[in-house]
Short mmCIF file of C-alpha atoms and ligand atoms in Angstrom, two decimals:
data_model
loop_
_atom_site.label_atom_id
_atom_site.label_comp_id
_atom_site.label_asym_id
_atom_site.label_seq_id
_atom_site.Cartn_x
_atom_site.Cartn_y
_atom_site.Cartn_z
CA MET Y 269 -0.11 0.15 -0.05
CA LEU Y 270 1.18 3.29 -0.59
CA TYR Y 271 0.30 6.76 0.50
CA VAL Y 272 -0.44 10.30 -0.94
CA SER Y 273 -0.27 13.62 0.31
CA THR Y 274 -3.66 15.78 0.52
CA ARG Y 275 -1.98 18.59 -1.40
CA GLY Y 276 -0.69 16.15 -3.92
CA GLU Y 277 2.65 18.04 -4.08
CA ALA Y 278 4.87 15.25 -2.50
CA PRO Y 279 5.80 11.86 -3.61
CA ALA Y 280 3.70 8.64 -2.93
CA ILE Y 281 5.62 6.62 -0.15
CA SER Y 282 5.33 3.27 2.20
CA PHE Y 283 3.75 2.78 4.95
CA ASN Y 284 6.94 2.85 7.35
CA ASP Y 285 7.94 6.12 5.34
CA ALA Y 286 4.80 7.91 6.38
CA LEU Y 287 4.85 6.27 9.82
CA LEU Y 288 8.18 8.05 10.24
CA ALA Y 289 7.33 11.45 8.28
CA GLY Y 290 4.26 12.31 9.81
CA LEU Y 291 3.17 15.52 7.74
CA ALA Y 292 4.09 15.26 4.34
CA ARG Y 293 6.96 17.87 2.66
CA ASP Y 294 4.05 19.71 0.83
CA GLY Y 295 2.29 20.40 4.30
CA GLY Y 296 -0.37 17.98 3.73
CA LEU Y 297 -1.35 14.54 5.26
CA TYR Y 298 -0.66 11.22 4.27
CA VAL Y 299 -3.57 9.03 3.47
CA PRO Y 300 -4.01 5.38 1.78
CA GLU Y 301 -4.00 5.62 -2.09
CA ARG Y 302 -7.21 3.47 -2.07
CA TRP Y 303 -9.45 2.52 0.92
CA PRO Y 304 -8.98 -1.28 1.57
CA GLU Y 305 -12.04 -3.52 1.78
CA LEU Y 306 -13.55 -6.08 3.91
CA SER Y 307 -15.76 -8.39 2.93
CA ARG Y 308 -19.43 -8.98 4.91
CA GLU Y 309 -17.95 -12.22 5.72
CA THR Y 310 -14.63 -11.00 6.88
CA ILE Y 311 -16.56 -8.27 9.13
CA ALA Y 312 -18.84 -11.02 10.50
CA GLY Y 313 -15.79 -13.05 11.44
CA PHE Y 314 -14.65 -10.74 13.50
CA ARG Y 315 -17.76 -11.77 15.95
CA GLY Y 316 -15.91 -13.98 18.77
CA LYS Y 317 -12.37 -12.83 17.95
CA SER Y 318 -10.02 -11.02 20.63
CA TYR Y 319 -8.98 -7.48 20.39
CA ALA Y 320 -5.98 -8.21 18.94
CA GLN Y 321 -6.96 -11.00 16.37
CA VAL Y 322 -9.47 -8.01 14.70
CA ALA Y 323 -6.39 -5.51 14.89
CA PHE Y 324 -4.71 -7.65 12.80
CA GLU Y 325 -7.29 -8.45 10.14
CA VAL Y 326 -7.97 -4.38 10.06
CA ILE Y 327 -4.21 -3.07 10.13
CA ARG Y 328 -2.93 -5.71 7.67
CA PRO Y 329 -4.06 -4.07 4.34
CA PHE Y 330 -2.76 -0.87 5.22
CA VAL Y 331 0.94 -1.87 6.08
CA ALA Y 332 0.88 -4.28 3.06
CA GLY Y 333 4.72 -4.33 1.88
CA SER Y 334 6.23 -2.87 5.00
CA PHE Y 335 5.65 -5.13 7.95
CA LYS Y 336 5.98 -8.92 7.90
CA GLU Y 337 3.06 -10.14 9.15
CA GLY Y 338 4.56 -12.35 12.04
CA ASP Y 339 6.19 -9.08 12.74
CA LEU Y 340 2.97 -7.06 12.95
CA SER Y 341 1.02 -9.94 14.77
CA ARG Y 342 3.38 -9.57 17.53
CA LEU Y 343 3.56 -6.19 17.82
CA ILE Y 344 0.27 -5.98 18.10
CA ASN Y 345 -0.34 -8.26 20.76
CA GLU Y 346 2.69 -6.68 22.86
CA ALA Y 347 0.43 -3.22 22.70
CA TYR Y 348 -2.47 -4.82 23.38
CA ALA Y 349 -1.39 -6.60 26.69
CA THR Y 350 -0.38 -3.44 28.41
CA PHE Y 351 -4.22 -2.56 28.77
CA ASP Y 352 -5.78 -3.54 32.18
CA ILE Y 353 -8.59 -5.80 30.55
CA PRO Y 354 -8.24 -8.25 27.89
CA ALA Y 355 -11.36 -7.04 25.67
CA VAL Y 356 -9.26 -4.02 25.59
CA ALA Y 357 -12.09 -1.78 24.12
CA PRO Y 358 -15.22 -3.18 26.58
CA LEU Y 359 -18.47 -2.18 25.54
CA VAL Y 360 -21.18 -0.96 28.58
CA LYS Y 361 -24.85 -0.45 28.44
CA LEU Y 362 -26.21 2.78 29.28
CA GLY Y 363 -29.52 3.51 28.99
CA ASP Y 364 -30.36 4.42 25.63
CA GLU Y 365 -26.64 4.23 24.13
CA HIS Y 366 -23.52 1.78 24.61
CA LEU Y 367 -20.48 3.33 26.00
CA CYS Y 368 -17.34 2.13 24.31
CA GLU Y 369 -14.66 2.31 27.01
CA LEU Y 370 -11.57 3.46 25.65
CA PHE Y 371 -9.72 4.41 28.56
CA HIS Y 372 -8.15 0.94 29.87
CA GLY Y 373 -4.61 1.37 28.94
CA PRO Y 374 -1.40 2.55 30.88
CA THR Y 375 -2.40 6.48 30.88
CA LEU Y 376 -6.30 5.91 31.13
CA ALA Y 377 -6.81 7.90 28.13
CA PHE Y 378 -8.10 6.45 24.38
CA LYS Y 379 -4.96 7.74 22.94
CA ASP Y 380 -3.09 4.90 24.63
CA VAL Y 381 -4.88 2.63 21.98
CA ALA Y 382 -2.74 4.08 19.06
CA MET Y 383 -0.10 5.01 20.88
CA GLN Y 384 1.24 1.84 22.21
CA LEU Y 385 1.06 0.29 18.69
CA LEU Y 386 2.70 3.27 16.90
CA ALA Y 387 5.85 3.30 19.33
CA ARG Y 388 6.33 -0.35 18.50
CA LEU Y 389 5.79 0.06 14.88
CA MET Y 390 8.36 2.86 14.67
CA ASP Y 391 10.69 1.51 16.99
CA HIS Y 392 10.56 -1.66 14.98
CA VAL Y 393 11.36 -0.06 11.69
CA LEU Y 394 14.16 2.38 13.33
CA ALA Y 395 16.12 -0.73 14.62
CA GLU Y 396 15.97 -2.37 11.33
CA ARG Y 397 17.15 0.76 9.55
CA GLY Y 398 19.73 1.92 12.08
CA GLU Y 399 18.33 4.90 12.40
CA ARG Y 400 16.96 7.74 15.35
CA VAL Y 401 14.31 10.04 15.34
CA THR Y 402 13.67 13.02 17.18
CA ILE Y 403 9.78 13.32 17.65
CA VAL Y 404 8.22 16.83 18.11
CA GLY Y 405 4.96 16.53 19.22
CA ALA Y 406 1.54 19.29 20.57
CA THR Y 407 -0.76 17.91 22.82
CA SER Y 408 -4.22 19.42 24.19
CA GLY Y 409 -3.85 17.18 27.11
CA ASP Y 410 -3.85 13.33 26.45
CA THR Y 411 -1.75 12.86 23.73
CA GLY Y 412 0.96 14.12 25.81
CA GLY Y 413 1.01 11.51 28.66
CA ALA Y 414 -0.17 8.65 26.38
CA ALA Y 415 2.97 9.34 23.86
CA VAL Y 416 5.50 9.66 26.89
CA GLU Y 417 4.40 6.31 28.41
CA ALA Y 418 4.61 4.74 25.03
CA PHE Y 419 8.19 6.16 24.00
CA ARG Y 420 10.10 6.37 27.73
CA GLY Y 421 13.40 4.66 27.63
CA ARG Y 422 12.99 3.72 23.72
CA GLU Y 423 16.93 3.63 22.85
CA ARG Y 424 16.02 5.25 19.12
CA ALA Y 425 13.59 8.48 20.03
CA ASP Y 426 13.64 11.13 21.88
CA MET Y 427 10.65 13.07 22.62
CA ILE Y 428 9.97 16.79 22.96
CA ILE Y 429 6.12 17.35 23.48
CA LEU Y 430 4.83 20.72 24.11
CA PHE Y 431 1.54 21.56 25.77
CA PRO Y 432 -0.30 24.32 26.49
CA ASP Y 433 0.71 26.02 30.01
CA GLY Y 434 -2.03 26.14 32.51
CA ARG Y 435 -4.36 24.36 30.31
CA VAL Y 436 -3.79 20.49 30.77
CA SER Y 437 -5.31 19.36 33.96
CA ASP Y 438 -2.58 18.52 36.67
CA VAL Y 439 -2.86 14.60 36.17
CA GLN Y 440 -2.22 15.04 32.40
CA ARG Y 441 0.47 17.28 33.05
CA ARG Y 442 1.75 14.78 35.54
CA MET Y 443 1.81 11.98 33.26
CA MET Y 444 4.17 14.19 30.73
CA THR Y 445 6.20 15.79 33.38
CA THR Y 446 7.35 13.17 35.79
CA ALA Y 447 8.93 10.74 33.45
CA THR Y 448 12.55 10.17 35.03
CA GLU Y 449 13.84 8.60 31.22
CA ASP Y 450 16.35 11.52 29.63
CA ASN Y 451 14.66 10.88 25.89
CA ILE Y 452 11.48 12.59 27.60
CA HIS Y 453 11.18 16.39 27.58
CA ALA Y 454 7.99 18.09 28.62
CA VAL Y 455 7.70 21.80 27.53
CA ALA Y 456 5.12 24.39 28.78
CA ILE Y 457 4.35 27.08 26.19
CA ASP Y 458 2.95 30.43 27.13
CA GLY Y 459 0.13 30.05 24.76
CA THR Y 460 -2.86 27.95 23.66
CA PHE Y 461 -3.00 24.28 21.97
CA ASP Y 462 -3.21 25.48 18.49
CA ASP Y 463 -0.38 27.51 19.12
CA CYS Y 464 1.37 24.56 20.09
CA GLN Y 465 0.19 23.08 16.94
CA ALA Y 466 1.29 25.57 14.62
CA ILE Y 467 5.13 25.74 16.11
CA VAL Y 468 5.17 21.85 15.27
CA LYS Y 469 3.84 22.45 12.01
CA ALA Y 470 6.36 25.59 11.53
CA LEU Y 471 9.16 23.30 12.47
CA PHE Y 472 7.77 20.14 9.88
CA ASN Y 473 7.68 22.76 7.19
CA ASP Y 474 11.22 23.87 8.08
CA HIS Y 475 12.73 20.90 5.63
CA ALA Y 476 16.47 21.51 6.80
CA PHE Y 477 15.53 21.92 10.58
CA ARG Y 478 13.57 18.49 10.00
CA ASP Y 479 16.41 16.64 8.20
CA ARG Y 480 19.03 17.71 10.94
CA VAL Y 481 17.31 16.52 13.65
CA ARG Y 482 15.38 13.83 11.55
CA MET Y 483 11.88 14.90 12.74
CA SER Y 484 8.79 12.99 13.03
CA GLY Y 485 5.48 13.35 14.59
CA VAL Y 486 3.43 11.28 16.71
CA ASN Y 487 0.39 13.45 16.59
CA SER Y 488 -2.91 12.30 15.23
CA ILE Y 489 -1.62 13.76 11.73
CA ASN Y 490 0.60 10.36 11.83
CA TRP Y 491 -1.59 8.16 9.60
CA ALA Y 492 -0.49 5.15 12.16
CA ARG Y 493 -2.55 6.64 14.43
CA ILE Y 494 -5.81 6.75 12.41
CA VAL Y 495 -5.06 3.25 11.64
CA ALA Y 496 -4.83 1.77 15.14
CA GLN Y 497 -8.31 3.65 15.87
CA THR Y 498 -10.01 2.08 13.25
CA VAL Y 499 -10.01 -1.27 14.96
CA TYR Y 500 -12.75 -0.31 17.95
CA TYR Y 501 -15.16 0.71 15.48
CA PHE Y 502 -15.21 -2.60 14.44
CA THR Y 503 -15.19 -4.75 17.39
CA ALA Y 504 -17.76 -2.26 18.72
CA ALA Y 505 -20.38 -2.50 15.70
CA VAL Y 506 -19.86 -6.57 15.29
CA ALA Y 507 -20.51 -6.61 19.11
CA LEU Y 508 -23.82 -4.90 18.40
CA GLY Y 509 -25.28 -6.80 15.53
CA ALA Y 510 -23.00 -5.38 12.41
CA PRO Y 511 -22.30 -6.39 9.50
CA GLU Y 512 -26.05 -6.93 9.56
CA LYS Y 513 -27.63 -4.34 11.43
CA PRO Y 514 -25.85 -0.81 10.79
CA VAL Y 515 -24.68 1.32 13.90
CA ARG Y 516 -24.26 4.66 14.82
CA PHE Y 517 -21.40 6.22 16.68
CA THR Y 518 -21.03 9.70 18.60
CA VAL Y 519 -17.07 10.76 19.03
CA PRO Y 520 -16.04 13.54 21.18
CA THR Y 521 -14.25 15.46 18.72
CA GLY Y 522 -10.95 17.62 18.87
CA ASN Y 523 -8.26 16.99 16.09
CA PHE Y 524 -11.07 15.13 14.29
CA GLY Y 525 -8.39 12.07 14.30
CA ASP Y 526 -11.03 9.52 16.05
CA VAL Y 527 -13.96 10.55 14.22
CA PHE Y 528 -11.91 9.99 10.91
CA ALA Y 529 -11.05 6.51 12.09
CA GLY Y 530 -15.04 5.83 11.98
CA TYR Y 531 -15.00 7.40 8.11
CA VAL Y 532 -12.24 5.04 7.13
CA ALA Y 533 -13.94 2.10 8.79
CA ALA Y 534 -16.80 2.68 6.60
CA GLN Y 535 -14.82 3.04 3.56
CA MET Y 536 -13.61 -0.59 4.40
CA GLY Y 537 -17.18 -1.71 4.52
CA LEU Y 538 -18.31 -1.45 7.91
CA PRO Y 539 -22.17 -0.21 8.03
CA ILE Y 540 -22.15 2.99 10.12
CA GLU Y 541 -25.22 4.86 9.48
CA ARG Y 542 -24.02 7.86 11.07
CA LEU Y 543 -21.15 9.29 12.56
CA ILE Y 544 -22.05 12.39 15.06
CA VAL Y 545 -18.99 14.96 15.62
CA ALA Y 546 -19.45 15.92 19.07
CA THR Y 547 -17.88 19.30 20.08
CA ASN Y 548 -17.87 21.42 22.95
CA VAL Y 549 -18.36 25.14 22.88
CA ASN Y 550 -15.17 25.33 20.37
CA ASP Y 551 -17.45 23.96 17.52
CA ILE Y 552 -15.86 24.91 14.34
CA LEU Y 553 -16.44 21.67 13.01
CA ALA Y 554 -20.32 22.41 13.93
CA ARG Y 555 -20.30 25.52 12.37
CA ALA Y 556 -18.80 24.20 9.41
CA LEU Y 557 -21.37 21.68 8.88
CA ALA Y 558 -23.93 23.41 9.46
CA SER Y 559 -22.93 26.26 7.61
CA GLY Y 560 -20.20 25.52 4.91
CA ASP Y 561 -18.13 28.15 6.14
CA TYR Y 562 -14.99 27.22 8.05
CA GLU Y 563 -13.72 29.73 10.05
CA PRO Y 564 -11.59 29.40 13.42
CA ARG Y 565 -12.61 31.84 16.45
CA ALA Y 566 -10.31 31.92 19.46
CA VAL Y 567 -10.03 28.91 21.70
CA VAL Y 568 -12.03 28.95 25.02
CA PRO Y 569 -10.85 26.78 27.75
CA THR Y 570 -13.65 24.32 29.10
CA ALA Y 571 -14.13 21.06 31.15
CA SER Y 572 -13.31 18.66 28.13
CA PRO Y 573 -9.69 20.27 27.44
CA ALA Y 574 -8.78 17.87 24.65
CA MET Y 575 -11.38 19.10 22.89
CA ASP Y 576 -10.39 22.81 22.85
CA ILE Y 577 -9.48 23.00 19.08
CA GLN Y 578 -10.31 25.33 16.48
CA VAL Y 579 -8.02 24.12 13.43
CA SER Y 580 -8.82 20.18 13.40
CA SER Y 581 -5.97 18.84 11.65
CA ASN Y 582 -7.46 15.55 9.84
CA PHE Y 583 -10.27 17.82 8.53
CA GLU Y 584 -8.13 17.83 6.05
CA ARG Y 585 -8.15 13.93 4.96
CA LEU Y 586 -11.79 14.16 5.01
CA LEU Y 587 -11.54 17.35 2.86
CA PHE Y 588 -9.31 15.41 0.26
CA ASP Y 589 -11.80 12.59 0.31
CA ALA Y 590 -15.09 14.26 0.28
CA SER Y 591 -13.82 16.38 -3.16
CA GLY Y 592 -13.46 13.00 -4.57
CA ARG Y 593 -9.43 13.28 -3.82
CA ASN Y 594 -8.93 16.53 -5.59
CA ALA Y 595 -5.49 17.53 -3.88
CA PRO Y 596 -5.34 21.03 -5.99
CA ALA Y 597 -9.10 22.01 -4.72
CA VAL Y 598 -7.65 21.13 -0.74
CA LYS Y 599 -4.62 23.28 -1.19
CA THR Y 600 -6.70 25.96 -1.93
CA MET Y 601 -8.66 25.83 0.98
CA MET Y 602 -6.06 25.27 3.49
CA GLU Y 603 -4.12 28.50 1.70
CA GLY Y 604 -7.14 30.03 2.30
CA LEU Y 605 -7.43 29.51 5.69
CA ALA Y 606 -3.68 30.10 6.42
CA LYS Y 607 -4.47 33.57 4.40
CA ASP Y 608 -7.74 34.86 5.22
CA ARG Y 609 -8.19 32.50 8.36
CA ARG Y 610 -11.40 30.83 6.82
CA PHE Y 611 -12.43 29.06 3.66
CA SER Y 612 -15.85 27.95 2.24
CA LEU Y 613 -16.74 24.58 1.66
CA PRO Y 614 -17.85 23.93 -2.11
CA ALA Y 615 -21.16 22.41 -2.29
CA ASP Y 616 -20.41 19.37 -3.17
CA VAL Y 617 -17.93 18.81 -0.65
CA LEU Y 618 -20.47 19.59 2.08
CA ALA Y 619 -22.98 17.56 0.55
CA ASN Y 620 -20.68 14.50 0.59
CA ILE Y 621 -19.76 15.36 4.14
CA ARG Y 622 -22.98 15.72 5.23
CA LYS Y 623 -23.95 11.71 3.60
CA HIS Y 624 -21.94 10.38 6.69
CA PHE Y 625 -21.83 13.01 9.46
CA SER Y 626 -23.69 15.19 11.65
CA ALA Y 627 -22.40 17.06 14.40
CA ALA Y 628 -23.40 18.96 17.52
CA ARG Y 629 -22.28 21.49 20.04
CA THR Y 630 -22.61 20.96 23.90
CA ASP Y 631 -22.12 23.95 26.37
CA GLU Y 632 -20.68 23.48 29.98
CA ALA Y 633 -23.77 23.49 31.33
CA GLU Y 634 -25.32 20.77 29.26
CA THR Y 635 -21.57 18.88 29.70
CA MET Y 636 -22.32 19.19 33.80
CA GLU Y 637 -26.02 18.14 33.57
CA THR Y 638 -25.28 14.78 31.42
CA ILE Y 639 -22.77 13.87 34.00
CA LYS Y 640 -24.90 14.54 36.77
CA SER Y 641 -27.92 12.72 35.01
CA VAL Y 642 -26.33 9.76 33.94
CA HIS Y 643 -24.66 9.41 37.55
CA ALA Y 644 -28.36 9.66 38.97
CA THR Y 645 -29.97 7.77 36.60
CA GLN Y 646 -27.43 5.08 35.68
CA ASN Y 647 -24.95 5.15 38.56
CA TYR Y 648 -22.48 5.33 36.50
CA VAL Y 649 -19.44 8.26 36.13
CA LEU Y 650 -18.63 9.61 32.58
CA ASP Y 651 -15.82 12.16 32.47
CA PRO Y 652 -16.15 15.37 30.67
CA HIS Y 653 -15.37 14.55 27.29
CA THR Y 654 -17.61 11.40 26.96
CA ALA Y 655 -20.42 13.48 28.55
CA VAL Y 656 -20.18 15.92 25.02
CA GLY Y 657 -20.55 12.61 23.25
CA VAL Y 658 -23.53 11.34 25.02
CA HIS Y 659 -25.10 14.58 25.16
CA ALA Y 660 -24.87 15.07 21.13
CA ALA Y 661 -26.28 11.62 20.57
CA ARG Y 662 -29.19 12.40 23.04
CA LYS Y 663 -29.57 15.85 20.84
CA LEU Y 664 -29.57 13.55 17.38
CA LYS Y 665 -31.16 10.33 18.23
CA GLY Y 666 -33.71 11.17 15.50
CA GLU Y 667 -31.42 10.84 12.93
CA GLY Y 668 -30.82 6.86 12.12
CA SER Y 669 -32.27 3.68 14.12
CA GLY Y 670 -29.07 1.35 14.64
CA PRO Y 671 -27.39 1.13 18.21
CA MET Y 672 -25.75 4.40 19.17
CA ILE Y 673 -22.16 3.56 20.00
CA ALA Y 674 -20.62 6.65 22.27
CA LEU Y 675 -16.68 6.04 22.35
CA SER Y 676 -15.63 6.95 26.00
CA THR Y 677 -12.28 8.56 25.59
CA ALA Y 678 -10.84 9.38 29.18
CA HIS Y 679 -11.43 7.76 32.51
CA PRO Y 680 -13.21 10.25 34.82
CA ALA Y 681 -10.29 10.21 37.43
CA LYS Y 682 -8.30 12.31 35.25
CA PHE Y 683 -11.13 15.24 35.29
CA PRO Y 684 -11.49 15.04 39.18
CA ASP Y 685 -12.70 18.65 39.59
CA ALA Y 686 -15.38 18.88 36.57
CA VAL Y 687 -16.93 15.23 37.76
CA GLU Y 688 -16.87 16.46 41.48
CA ALA Y 689 -18.35 19.70 40.53
CA ALA Y 690 -21.33 17.86 38.55
CA THR Y 691 -22.00 15.05 40.93
CA GLY Y 692 -20.11 15.47 44.24
CA VAL Y 693 -17.93 12.65 44.39
CA ARG Y 694 -14.62 12.82 43.33
CA PRO Y 695 -13.47 9.88 41.15
CA LYS Y 696 -10.42 8.23 42.33
CA LEU Y 697 -7.57 7.13 40.06
CA PRO Y 698 -6.88 3.29 39.87
CA PRO Y 699 -4.30 2.09 42.68
CA ARG Y 700 -1.23 2.25 40.46
CA PHE Y 701 -1.47 6.03 40.14
CA ALA Y 702 -0.96 6.23 43.97
CA ASP Y 703 2.09 8.68 43.95
CA LEU Y 704 1.47 10.22 41.01
CA LEU Y 705 0.70 13.42 42.87
CA ASP Y 706 4.23 13.12 44.75
CA ARG Y 707 6.49 12.33 41.98
CA ARG Y 708 8.98 14.95 40.74
CA GLU Y 709 8.22 17.15 37.97
CA ARG Y 710 10.55 18.04 35.20
CA ILE Y 711 9.50 20.78 33.13
CA ALA Y 712 10.89 23.45 30.68
CA ARG Y 713 8.99 26.78 30.06
CA LEU Y 714 9.33 28.43 26.30
CA PRO Y 715 7.34 31.12 24.84
CA ALA Y 716 4.99 30.38 21.74
CA SER Y 717 7.84 30.98 19.71
CA THR Y 718 8.74 28.83 16.81
CA GLU Y 719 12.79 29.82 17.18
CA ALA Y 720 12.62 29.41 20.77
CA VAL Y 721 11.20 25.95 20.69
CA ALA Y 722 13.62 25.23 17.54
CA ARG Y 723 16.80 26.07 19.54
CA PHE Y 724 15.31 23.70 22.05
CA VAL Y 725 14.85 20.64 19.94
CA SER Y 726 18.54 21.38 18.71
CA GLU Y 727 19.96 21.34 22.29
CA HIS Y 728 18.40 18.16 23.20
CA SER Y 729 18.13 15.47 20.33
CA ARG Y 730 20.59 12.80 20.13
CA ALA Y 731 19.46 12.89 16.30
CA VAL Y 732 21.92 15.60 15.50
CA GLY Y 733 24.68 14.47 13.63
CA ALA Y 734 24.30 11.00 14.18
CA ALA Y 735 25.08 8.86 11.23
CA ALA Y 736 21.95 7.65 9.76
C1 PLP M 915 -7.82 13.68 22.36
C2 PLP M 915 -9.16 13.29 22.70
C3 PLP M 915 -10.22 14.08 22.61
C4 PLP M 915 -10.54 14.15 20.45
O1 PLP M 915 -10.00 13.00 19.85
P1 PLP M 915 -9.39 13.75 18.50
O2 PLP M 915 -9.12 12.73 17.77
O3 PLP M 915 -8.22 14.80 18.45
O4 PLP M 915 -10.92 14.38 17.49
C5 PLP M 915 -11.30 13.30 23.02
N1 PLP M 915 -11.39 13.25 24.18
C6 PLP M 915 -10.02 12.80 24.68
C7 PLP M 915 -10.29 12.64 26.33
C8 PLP M 915 -8.76 13.26 23.99
O5 PLP M 915 -8.16 12.40 25.06
#
């Protein structure tokens, strides 16, 4: 399988090259040259298989030609053995919805599902090639902890992770800053998540710098993350009657990676009736689907910080597909965004998007009310991100009739203040995190400046000057 850039001006490359590159050199994102299809029988055959077995079948066509099947299967088994429970992504019935719990990994975040596999795939390829990388990433919260946990101590990768100072929870910050391994560098940026992401993008687009530090990315711009996230759409849907019955998903959305993975599953043949893009008050995607105008506004901090995003990188992948894979059209839209801070979705692109996606915005009062009412009626504690998804599902329940699966993206104990305010009960971290709040933190602080971050990366990368 080869990968092409959404902006059409970078050569097609292998899965392994896309895995190590992150962003394409023309500023675009990599997507597979075509969608692999799974037959109805193959999908029906997932029933009764383990999570790792389904992962192997779903991921295999995307890595064809890059990974030996034996290696892939071993790395998948290792990645999902780090989860607390063998089901990895279990379903829980909750009134009219089914929750798919994605927070049973090492950092209690759904990001673990992709990151645990990504780190192992990267390490494998780097060892095979005798290379090193410097991973530079931006996080709005959960990606950082999951990335640090997956990469700490890895011999062939240094990690510099940027987060917006004061805008991630204490637990999220500590999961990044308490790693003792010296290949990990957590950097607090004086700015928003969008500032952090813009700095990472600028560094990626500086080709000389990028080559010198052998820069790589693990943000959801990395295609391997999307592929790994496609798997639980299959396991959840099959458990609730697919492929015979169609299902619906509601997805708490920030950077659009998770919900785009659902779109990929649908392209591969999984009958998904509707994908609900659930946003908090940072509702650019809900506004864009309603009006066709993609127009970022100032980011507002909320109780669901992983979704406090106004420029959703992965939306570009959807624009590419929904425009009939028209790279020049995508390039024009993205240049419009860079120049005018907005663009309009062409009517046919918007119509194609609406065939699959609906969107709903949930404000802070509605988020708290959802946590409170689910706790009172179901005796189940939602985290604020999942609550945004559940609220959106209830708002749009008239659209379609299949089982509604709400992706549950974080453990409530990662957001204890919001959960306690809504329910009166302070959720507890599992015992293995008992000493997290006592561990020593190691944080660098930098202004929201590309130059300052570039200097820091150069000073801390072991790839600088290393032979390939
Ligand atoms: C990252 C994250 C999201 C948003 O996922 P995207 O792929 O960025 O849309 C939602 N909830 C939580 C808890 C997250 O960490």
